[in-house]
Amino acid sequence: MPPTFDNRKIMVIYVLGGPGAGKGTQCGRLVEDFGFCHLSAGDLLRAEQNREGSNYGDLIRTCIREGNIVPMEVTVKLLQNAMEATLKEGRPGDGWANGKGRFLVDGFPRKMDQALKFDEEVCLASMVVFFQTTEEVMLKRLLKRGETSGREDDNVESIKKRFHTYKDQTMPVIHYYAKQGKVAEIDSTASVEVVHKEASTLVKKLFAAQGTPA
Ligand SMILES: Nc1ncnc2c1ncn2[C@@H]1O[C@H](COP(=O)(O)OP(=O)(O)O)[C@@H](O)[C@H]1O
Ligand SMILES: O=c1ccn([C@@H]2O[C@H](COP(=O)(O)OP(=O)(O)O)[C@@H](O)[C@H]2O)c(=O)[nH]1
């Protein structure tokens, strides 16, 4: 089966990094700069978990609390549906009309099976932006976020499990795309502003290389 989306019309950038590395924050800033559609796999899963009538609520809740990866079929379908809905809506004037669009896919793929399935059945990513910092920094940020996020996984026990899953399952994905020359690494230890400048420069370079207007 050919991929659902045509890479001549769709640009996808994967945004990866450990839990609390700053993926969501930086995606928000890049949306302001470039008008991307920001799709957070974690947010889509949490919305599905809370959707009345969902068959996956309990499965997603348990996986998230335990820091495990939800079976790929669920997440890939949610992303695919969200992309289709966005493209159908269209946002003329923002590079979205006529089935064209650009997406920041945040926190995905975090396991090899997801990466292979999305590449094969949905579309290829142009680049992986990889936010890298220490576990110490991530732990501190997540505990602070946990004071207000209401997230069931922003506690020490779940965070430790998420770190383990990240090293065990997600780092191989980053190595896989690095071998394809697609990974751009950014040290996200610095302030939001400093990290944002670097991320923004990277995206501009990608647009220039692809002949896409910023
Ligand atoms: N560069 C930064 N410096 C300090 N705090 C940050 C920075 N980037 C993000 N944060 C904060 O750290 C927490 C985790 O960031 P978030 O973007 O949610 O990470 P992720 O999506 O990678 O889990 C949030 O509370 C956010 O406000
Ligand atoms: O493709 C994905 C993305 C997220 N998750 C689950 O959602 C949780 C939270 O992910 P999110 O990206 O929202 O937060 P982060 O851990 O990066 O802070 C993860 O620990 C996983 O349990 C998943 O199963 N598959």
Coordinates of C-alpha atoms and ligand atoms in Angstrom, one line a residue:
M1 CA 0.0 0.0 0.0
P2 CA 1.5 3.4 -0.9
P3 CA 1.8 6.0 1.9
T4 CA -1.3 8.0 2.7
F5 CA 0.3 11.4 2.2
D6 CA 2.3 12.7 -0.7
N7 CA 5.7 14.0 0.4
R8 CA 5.6 16.6 -2.3
K9 CA 2.7 18.3 -0.5
I10 CA 3.3 17.4 3.1
M11 CA 6.2 18.2 5.3
V12 CA 6.7 16.4 8.5
I13 CA 9.3 17.2 11.2
Y14 CA 9.6 14.8 14.1
V15 CA 10.4 16.4 17.4
L16 CA 12.2 14.0 19.8
G17 CA 14.0 14.1 23.1
G18 CA 13.6 12.8 26.6
P19 CA 10.6 13.5 28.8
G20 CA 10.8 17.1 29.9
A21 CA 13.5 18.0 27.4
G22 CA 11.3 20.9 26.1
K23 CA 9.7 19.4 23.0
G24 CA 6.2 20.8 23.5
T25 CA 7.5 24.2 24.6
Q26 CA 9.7 24.6 21.5
C27 CA 6.9 23.3 19.2
G28 CA 4.7 26.1 20.4
R29 CA 7.4 28.6 19.5
L30 CA 7.9 27.1 16.1
V31 CA 4.2 27.3 15.4
E32 CA 4.3 31.0 16.1
D33 CA 7.3 31.4 13.7
F34 CA 6.2 29.3 10.8
G35 CA 2.6 28.3 11.1
F36 CA 3.1 24.6 11.5
C37 CA 0.3 22.3 12.6
H38 CA 1.6 20.9 16.0
L39 CA 0.6 17.3 16.7
S40 CA 1.7 16.0 20.1
A41 CA 1.3 12.2 20.2
G42 CA 1.0 12.3 24.0
D43 CA -1.8 15.0 23.8
L44 CA -3.6 12.9 21.2
L45 CA -3.4 9.8 23.4
R46 CA -4.6 11.7 26.5
A47 CA -7.5 13.1 24.5
E48 CA -8.4 9.5 23.3
Q49 CA -8.0 8.2 26.8
N50 CA -10.7 10.7 27.9
R51 CA -13.0 10.3 24.9
E52 CA -16.3 8.8 25.8
G53 CA -16.8 5.5 24.1
S54 CA -13.1 4.9 23.4
N55 CA -12.0 1.3 23.4
Y56 CA -8.5 2.3 24.4
G57 CA -9.0 4.5 27.5
D58 CA -7.8 1.9 30.1
L59 CA -4.9 0.7 27.9
I60 CA -3.7 4.2 27.3
R61 CA -4.0 5.2 31.0
T62 CA -2.0 2.2 32.1
C63 CA 0.7 2.6 29.5
I64 CA 1.2 6.3 30.3
R65 CA 1.3 5.8 34.0
E66 CA 3.9 3.0 33.6
G67 CA 5.9 5.0 31.1
N68 CA 5.3 2.3 28.4
I69 CA 4.6 2.9 24.8
V70 CA 1.0 2.5 23.7
P71 CA 0.7 -0.1 20.9
M72 CA 1.7 1.6 17.6
E73 CA -1.5 1.0 15.7
V74 CA -3.4 3.3 18.1
T75 CA -1.0 6.2 18.0
V76 CA -0.3 6.0 14.2
K77 CA -4.1 6.0 13.6
L78 CA -4.6 9.0 15.8
L79 CA -1.9 10.9 14.1
Q80 CA -3.1 10.0 10.6
N81 CA -6.7 11.0 11.5
A82 CA -5.4 14.4 12.9
M83 CA -3.4 15.1 9.8
E84 CA -6.3 14.2 7.5
A85 CA -8.7 16.5 9.5
T86 CA -6.2 19.4 9.4
L87 CA -5.7 19.0 5.6
K88 CA -9.4 18.8 5.0
E89 CA -10.0 22.0 7.0
G90 CA -7.3 23.8 5.1
R91 CA -6.0 27.2 6.3
P92 CA -5.6 29.4 3.2
G93 CA -2.9 32.0 3.6
D94 CA -0.9 29.8 5.9
G95 CA 0.4 27.3 3.5
W96 CA -2.5 24.9 4.2
A97 CA -4.7 25.2 1.2
N98 CA -5.2 22.6 -1.5
G99 CA -4.2 19.6 0.6
K100 CA -0.8 21.1 1.5
G101 CA 0.5 21.2 5.0
R102 CA 3.4 21.1 7.3
F103 CA 3.4 19.3 10.6
L104 CA 5.5 19.1 13.8
V105 CA 5.0 15.6 15.1
D106 CA 6.0 15.9 18.8
G107 CA 7.1 12.9 20.9
F108 CA 6.8 10.4 18.1
P109 CA 8.1 8.0 16.9
R110 CA 9.5 6.8 20.2
K111 CA 9.9 3.1 19.3
M112 CA 11.2 1.5 16.1
D113 CA 8.0 -0.2 15.1
Q114 CA 6.2 3.1 15.1
A115 CA 8.9 4.7 13.0
L116 CA 8.9 2.0 10.4
K117 CA 5.1 1.9 10.2
F118 CA 4.7 5.7 9.9
D119 CA 7.5 5.9 7.2
E120 CA 5.9 3.2 5.2
E121 CA 2.2 3.8 5.6
V122 CA 1.8 7.5 6.4
C123 CA 4.7 9.6 5.1
L124 CA 8.4 10.2 5.5
A125 CA 9.8 12.9 7.8
S126 CA 12.1 15.6 6.4
M127 CA 14.0 16.0 9.6
V128 CA 14.2 15.0 13.2
V129 CA 14.8 17.8 15.7
F130 CA 16.4 16.2 18.7
F131 CA 16.3 18.1 22.0
Q132 CA 19.0 16.8 24.3
T133 CA 19.7 17.5 28.0
T134 CA 20.5 15.7 31.2
E135 CA 18.2 13.5 33.2
E136 CA 18.8 15.8 36.1
V137 CA 17.5 18.8 34.2
M138 CA 14.5 16.8 32.8
L139 CA 13.6 15.5 36.3
K140 CA 13.6 19.0 37.7
R141 CA 11.5 20.4 34.9
L142 CA 9.0 17.5 35.1
L143 CA 8.5 17.8 38.8
K144 CA 7.9 21.5 38.5
R145 CA 5.5 20.8 35.6
G146 CA 3.8 18.2 37.8
E147 CA 2.8 20.9 40.3
T148 CA 0.2 22.2 37.8
S149 CA 0.0 19.8 34.8
G150 CA -2.4 17.3 36.4
R151 CA -0.6 14.6 34.5
E152 CA -0.6 11.2 36.1
D153 CA 2.9 10.6 34.9
D154 CA 4.6 13.7 36.2
N155 CA 5.7 12.0 39.5
V156 CA 9.1 10.5 40.4
E157 CA 8.1 6.9 40.0
S158 CA 6.6 7.3 36.5
I159 CA 9.4 9.7 35.4
K160 CA 12.1 7.1 36.2
K161 CA 10.2 4.5 34.1
R162 CA 9.9 7.0 31.3
F163 CA 13.6 7.7 31.4
H164 CA 14.2 3.9 31.1
T165 CA 11.8 3.6 28.1
Y166 CA 13.4 6.6 26.5
K167 CA 16.9 5.1 26.7
D168 CA 15.8 1.6 25.8
Q169 CA 13.3 2.2 23.0
T170 CA 13.6 5.8 21.8
M171 CA 17.3 6.2 21.5
P172 CA 17.5 3.5 18.8
V173 CA 14.9 5.5 16.8
I174 CA 17.2 8.5 17.0
H175 CA 20.2 6.5 15.9
Y176 CA 18.2 5.0 13.0
Y177 CA 17.4 8.5 11.6
A178 CA 20.9 9.7 12.4
K179 CA 22.2 7.1 10.0
Q180 CA 19.9 8.6 7.4
G181 CA 21.4 12.0 8.1
K182 CA 18.1 13.4 9.2
V183 CA 18.8 14.3 12.9
A184 CA 19.7 17.8 14.0
E185 CA 20.6 17.8 17.7
I186 CA 20.0 20.8 19.9
D187 CA 21.2 21.2 23.5
S188 CA 18.0 22.1 25.3
T189 CA 19.6 22.8 28.7
A190 CA 19.7 26.6 28.0
S191 CA 16.8 29.0 28.4
V192 CA 13.6 28.7 26.2
E193 CA 14.7 31.7 24.2
V194 CA 18.2 30.4 23.4
V195 CA 16.9 27.0 22.5
H196 CA 14.2 28.5 20.4
K197 CA 16.7 30.6 18.4
E198 CA 18.6 27.5 17.5
A199 CA 15.5 25.5 16.5
S200 CA 14.2 28.3 14.4
T201 CA 17.5 28.6 12.5
L202 CA 17.4 24.9 11.8
V203 CA 13.9 25.0 10.4
K204 CA 14.8 28.0 8.2
K205 CA 17.7 26.1 6.8
L206 CA 15.5 23.1 6.1
F207 CA 13.0 25.3 4.2
A208 CA 15.8 26.9 2.2
A209 CA 17.2 23.5 1.3
Q210 CA 13.7 22.3 0.2
G211 CA 12.8 25.5 -1.6
T212 CA 9.8 26.1 0.7
P213 CA 8.8 29.6 1.7
A214 CA 9.2 30.3 5.4
Ligands
LIG1 N1 14.6 25.6 28.1 C1 13.9 25.5 29.2 N2 14.3 26.0 30.4 C2 13.5 25.8 31.5 N3 12.3 25.2 31.5 C3 11.9 24.7 30.4 C4 12.6 24.8 29.2 N4 11.9 24.2 28.2 C5 10.8 23.8 28.8 N5 10.7 24.1 30.1 C6 9.7 23.7 31.1 O1 10.0 22.3 31.4 C7 8.8 21.6 31.4 C8 8.8 20.5 30.4 O2 8.8 21.1 29.1 P1 7.9 20.5 27.9 O3 8.0 21.4 26.7 O4 6.5 20.2 28.4 O5 8.7 19.1 27.6 P2 8.4 17.8 26.8 O6 7.3 18.1 25.8 O7 9.7 17.5 26.2 O8 8.0 16.8 27.9 C9 7.6 22.6 31.2 O9 7.1 22.9 32.4 C10 8.3 23.8 30.5 O10 7.7 25.0 30.9
LIG2 O1 4.0 7.8 20.4 C1 3.8 7.9 21.7 C2 3.9 9.0 22.4 C3 3.6 9.0 23.8 N1 3.2 7.9 24.4 C4 2.9 7.8 25.8 O2 2.6 9.1 26.3 C5 3.4 9.4 27.4 C6 3.7 10.9 27.5 O3 4.3 11.3 26.3 P1 4.5 12.9 26.0 O4 5.2 13.0 24.7 O5 3.1 13.6 26.1 O6 5.3 13.4 27.2 P2 6.9 13.4 27.6 O7 7.1 12.1 28.2 O8 7.7 13.6 26.4 O9 7.0 14.5 28.6 C7 4.7 8.5 27.1 O10 5.4 8.3 28.3 C8 4.0 7.2 26.6 O11 3.5 6.5 27.7 C9 3.1 6.7 23.6 O12 2.8 5.6 24.1 N2 3.4 6.7 22.3

